[in-house]
């Protein structure tokens, strides 16, 4: 199967802009521009995830709407929780699946939190324990805060 058959929009050129994971079923997530497409099958679109407004609010208002959107540089799905991490250059959006009341419909991902980073993130990966590794110039290991729901703490960082 060719990439064009599973991804109707052109995937971003970053090497970690496409990821597959299994959480309740098989998911394909890939970045196309500032959007992240979530599929359960090469031709079954579940959702297009847009860039969180928290990131857009940090961009000066005089910048045009088109150039305000950040290109997605990496995506990663967590097999244990179903969360999707999305790197927007210097930010990481964490999206949590919202399960519908009906078991026959797909979950939808909603922004849970946005983490700001010191350098551009080009690779993301989840550990089996729910830790999030973000790599670029710096490598940082993040853990969800035990005291503040939705907050993330740095466990380790290196350059």
mmCIF file of C-alpha atoms in Angstrom:
data_model
loop_
_atom_site.group_PDB
_atom_site.id
_atom_site.type_symbol
_atom_site.label_atom_id
_atom_site.label_comp_id
_atom_site.label_asym_id
_atom_site.label_seq_id
_atom_site.Cartn_x
_atom_site.Cartn_y
_atom_site.Cartn_z
ATOM 1 C CA UNK A 1 0.000 0.000 0.000
ATOM 2 C CA UNK A 2 1.248 3.469 -0.888
ATOM 3 C CA UNK A 3 1.185 6.405 1.550
ATOM 4 C CA UNK A 4 -1.152 8.251 -0.833
ATOM 5 C CA UNK A 5 -3.722 5.477 -0.428
ATOM 6 C CA UNK A 6 -3.883 5.819 3.352
ATOM 7 C CA UNK A 7 -3.422 9.602 3.603
ATOM 8 C CA UNK A 8 -5.690 11.634 1.313
ATOM 9 C CA UNK A 9 -3.988 14.936 2.257
ATOM 10 C CA UNK A 10 -0.253 15.326 1.893
ATOM 11 C CA UNK A 11 1.550 14.433 5.107
ATOM 12 C CA UNK A 12 4.044 16.954 6.482
ATOM 13 C CA UNK A 13 7.653 16.277 5.520
ATOM 14 C CA UNK A 14 8.834 15.803 9.114
ATOM 15 C CA UNK A 15 9.900 12.217 9.769
ATOM 16 C CA UNK A 16 7.638 11.843 12.838
ATOM 17 C CA UNK A 17 4.538 13.443 11.333
ATOM 18 C CA UNK A 18 2.773 10.077 11.014
ATOM 19 C CA UNK A 19 2.147 7.483 13.724
ATOM 20 C CA UNK A 20 0.044 4.373 14.239
ATOM 21 C CA UNK A 21 -1.099 3.005 17.585
ATOM 22 C CA UNK A 22 -3.629 0.607 19.032
ATOM 23 C CA UNK A 23 -6.043 1.827 21.693
ATOM 24 C CA UNK A 24 -9.336 -0.055 21.648
ATOM 25 C CA UNK A 25 -8.717 -0.340 17.891
ATOM 26 C CA UNK A 26 -6.032 0.560 15.374
ATOM 27 C CA UNK A 27 -5.526 4.285 14.739
ATOM 28 C CA UNK A 28 -3.494 6.158 12.160
ATOM 29 C CA UNK A 29 -2.623 9.773 13.032
ATOM 30 C CA UNK A 30 -0.764 12.038 10.664
ATOM 31 C CA UNK A 31 -0.005 15.723 10.316
ATOM 32 C CA UNK A 32 -1.059 17.705 7.292
ATOM 33 C CA UNK A 33 -0.181 21.386 7.678
ATOM 34 C CA UNK A 34 -1.519 22.540 11.047
ATOM 35 C CA UNK A 35 -4.124 19.750 11.236
ATOM 36 C CA UNK A 36 -3.835 16.212 12.564
ATOM 37 C CA UNK A 37 -6.006 13.618 10.837
ATOM 38 C CA UNK A 38 -7.141 10.599 12.870
ATOM 39 C CA UNK A 39 -8.200 7.469 10.978
ATOM 40 C CA UNK A 40 -9.297 4.008 12.092
ATOM 41 C CA UNK A 41 -8.759 2.563 8.654
ATOM 42 C CA UNK A 42 -6.996 3.985 5.617
ATOM 43 C CA UNK A 43 -10.330 5.350 4.423
ATOM 44 C CA UNK A 44 -12.326 5.933 7.652
ATOM 45 C CA UNK A 45 -11.730 9.454 8.968
ATOM 46 C CA UNK A 46 -12.540 9.853 12.668
ATOM 47 C CA UNK A 47 -11.531 13.468 13.239
ATOM 48 C CA UNK A 48 -9.374 16.370 12.089
ATOM 49 C CA UNK A 49 -7.730 17.899 15.153
ATOM 50 C CA UNK A 50 -7.113 21.638 14.863
ATOM 51 C CA UNK A 51 -4.374 23.625 16.538
ATOM 52 C CA UNK A 52 -5.419 24.601 20.089
ATOM 53 C CA UNK A 53 -6.451 28.222 20.581
ATOM 54 C CA UNK A 54 -3.981 28.495 23.495
ATOM 55 C CA UNK A 55 -1.146 28.365 20.962
ATOM 56 C CA UNK A 56 -2.805 30.774 18.535
ATOM 57 C CA UNK A 57 -3.301 33.332 21.329
ATOM 58 C CA UNK A 58 0.480 33.567 21.791
ATOM 59 C CA UNK A 59 0.995 34.702 18.184
ATOM 60 C CA UNK A 60 0.856 38.508 17.667
ATOM 61 C CA UNK A 61 -2.496 39.644 16.258
ATOM 62 C CA UNK A 62 -0.868 41.555 13.371
ATOM 63 C CA UNK A 63 0.303 38.239 11.884
ATOM 64 C CA UNK A 64 -2.089 36.996 9.178
ATOM 65 C CA UNK A 65 -4.427 34.110 10.019
ATOM 66 C CA UNK A 66 -2.693 31.741 7.582
ATOM 67 C CA UNK A 67 0.785 32.338 8.968
ATOM 68 C CA UNK A 68 -0.488 32.154 12.573
ATOM 69 C CA UNK A 69 -1.021 28.409 12.224
ATOM 70 C CA UNK A 70 1.972 26.261 13.175
ATOM 71 C CA UNK A 71 3.060 23.320 11.113
ATOM 72 C CA UNK A 72 2.826 20.078 13.065
ATOM 73 C CA UNK A 73 6.296 18.578 13.489
ATOM 74 C CA UNK A 74 5.478 15.314 15.318
ATOM 75 C CA UNK A 75 2.569 13.185 16.518
ATOM 76 C CA UNK A 76 2.355 10.207 18.883
ATOM 77 C CA UNK A 77 -0.512 8.142 20.262
ATOM 78 C CA UNK A 78 -0.511 6.535 23.716
ATOM 79 C CA UNK A 79 -1.648 2.898 23.557
ATOM 80 C CA UNK A 80 -2.613 2.854 27.246
ATOM 81 C CA UNK A 81 -4.763 6.020 27.545
ATOM 82 C CA UNK A 82 -5.593 6.894 23.942
ATOM 83 C CA UNK A 83 -4.090 10.351 24.323
ATOM 84 C CA UNK A 84 -2.506 11.960 21.289
ATOM 85 C CA UNK A 85 0.501 14.287 21.669
ATOM 86 C CA UNK A 86 1.034 16.812 18.881
ATOM 87 C CA UNK A 87 4.138 18.993 18.506
ATOM 88 C CA UNK A 88 3.600 22.484 17.090
ATOM 89 C CA UNK A 89 7.231 23.671 16.883
ATOM 90 C CA UNK A 90 7.669 25.055 20.478
ATOM 91 C CA UNK A 91 4.433 23.685 21.962
ATOM 92 C CA UNK A 92 2.999 20.233 22.630
ATOM 93 C CA UNK A 93 -0.754 19.771 22.629
ATOM 94 C CA UNK A 94 -2.054 16.836 24.656
ATOM 95 C CA UNK A 95 -5.426 15.588 23.417
ATOM 96 C CA UNK A 96 -7.588 13.214 25.469
ATOM 97 C CA UNK A 97 -10.234 11.009 23.855
ATOM 98 C CA UNK A 98 -13.812 11.754 24.866
ATOM 99 C CA UNK A 99 -15.836 8.571 24.706
ATOM 100 C CA UNK A 100 -19.379 9.005 23.387
ATOM 101 C CA UNK A 101 -22.423 7.605 25.163
ATOM 102 C CA UNK A 102 -23.059 5.227 22.291
ATOM 103 C CA UNK A 103 -20.501 2.463 21.859
ATOM 104 C CA UNK A 104 -21.084 2.514 18.105
ATOM 105 C CA UNK A 105 -19.584 5.969 17.550
ATOM 106 C CA UNK A 106 -15.926 6.901 17.554
ATOM 107 C CA UNK A 107 -14.222 8.864 20.337
ATOM 108 C CA UNK A 108 -13.355 12.499 19.679
ATOM 109 C CA UNK A 109 -10.118 14.043 20.917
ATOM 110 C CA UNK A 110 -10.254 17.322 22.828
ATOM 111 C CA UNK A 111 -7.342 19.438 23.999
ATOM 112 C CA UNK A 112 -6.425 18.620 27.582
ATOM 113 C CA UNK A 113 -3.401 20.868 27.991
ATOM 114 C CA UNK A 114 -0.669 22.671 26.070
ATOM 115 C CA UNK A 115 2.960 22.399 27.166
ATOM 116 C CA UNK A 116 5.446 25.106 26.144
ATOM 117 C CA UNK A 117 8.972 23.950 25.319
ATOM 118 C CA UNK A 118 12.286 25.807 25.106
ATOM 119 C CA UNK A 119 13.225 24.409 21.708
ATOM 120 C CA UNK A 120 11.504 23.018 18.637
ATOM 121 C CA UNK A 121 10.179 19.476 19.078
ATOM 122 C CA UNK A 122 10.791 17.115 16.171
ATOM 123 C CA UNK A 123 9.966 13.756 17.798
ATOM 124 C CA UNK A 124 7.457 12.549 20.398
ATOM 125 C CA UNK A 125 6.976 9.161 22.041
ATOM 126 C CA UNK A 126 4.919 7.775 24.917
ATOM 127 C CA UNK A 127 6.241 5.231 27.411
ATOM 128 C CA UNK A 128 4.154 2.346 28.674
ATOM 129 C CA UNK A 129 3.928 4.240 31.996
ATOM 130 C CA UNK A 130 2.398 7.381 30.458
ATOM 131 C CA UNK A 131 5.600 9.427 30.324
ATOM 132 C CA UNK A 132 6.045 11.645 27.272
ATOM 133 C CA UNK A 133 9.446 12.054 25.634
ATOM 134 C CA UNK A 134 9.913 15.183 23.508
ATOM 135 C CA UNK A 135 13.088 15.444 21.435
ATOM 136 C CA UNK A 136 14.654 18.058 19.213
ATOM 137 C CA UNK A 137 17.740 20.061 20.151
ATOM 138 C CA UNK A 138 16.774 19.263 23.744
ATOM 139 C CA UNK A 139 15.356 15.995 25.051
ATOM 140 C CA UNK A 140 12.765 16.282 27.805
ATOM 141 C CA UNK A 141 10.830 13.637 29.681
ATOM 142 C CA UNK A 142 7.423 14.841 30.922
ATOM 143 C CA UNK A 143 5.097 13.305 33.523
ATOM 144 C CA UNK A 144 1.535 14.304 34.339
ATOM 145 C CA UNK A 145 1.454 16.118 37.669
ATOM 146 C CA UNK A 146 0.018 14.092 40.539
ATOM 147 C CA UNK A 147 -1.211 17.231 42.328
ATOM 148 C CA UNK A 148 -2.534 19.394 39.461
ATOM 149 C CA UNK A 149 -4.782 17.666 36.964
ATOM 150 C CA UNK A 150 -3.841 18.676 33.416
ATOM 151 C CA UNK A 151 -0.395 19.974 34.417
ATOM 152 C CA UNK A 152 2.820 18.296 33.303
ATOM 153 C CA UNK A 153 6.151 18.260 35.150
ATOM 154 C CA UNK A 154 9.661 17.859 33.709
ATOM 155 C CA UNK A 155 11.282 14.680 35.055
ATOM 156 C CA UNK A 156 14.509 14.947 33.093
ATOM 157 C CA UNK A 157 16.047 17.112 30.412
ATOM 158 C CA UNK A 158 19.316 17.117 28.453
ATOM 159 C CA UNK A 159 20.854 18.973 25.533
#
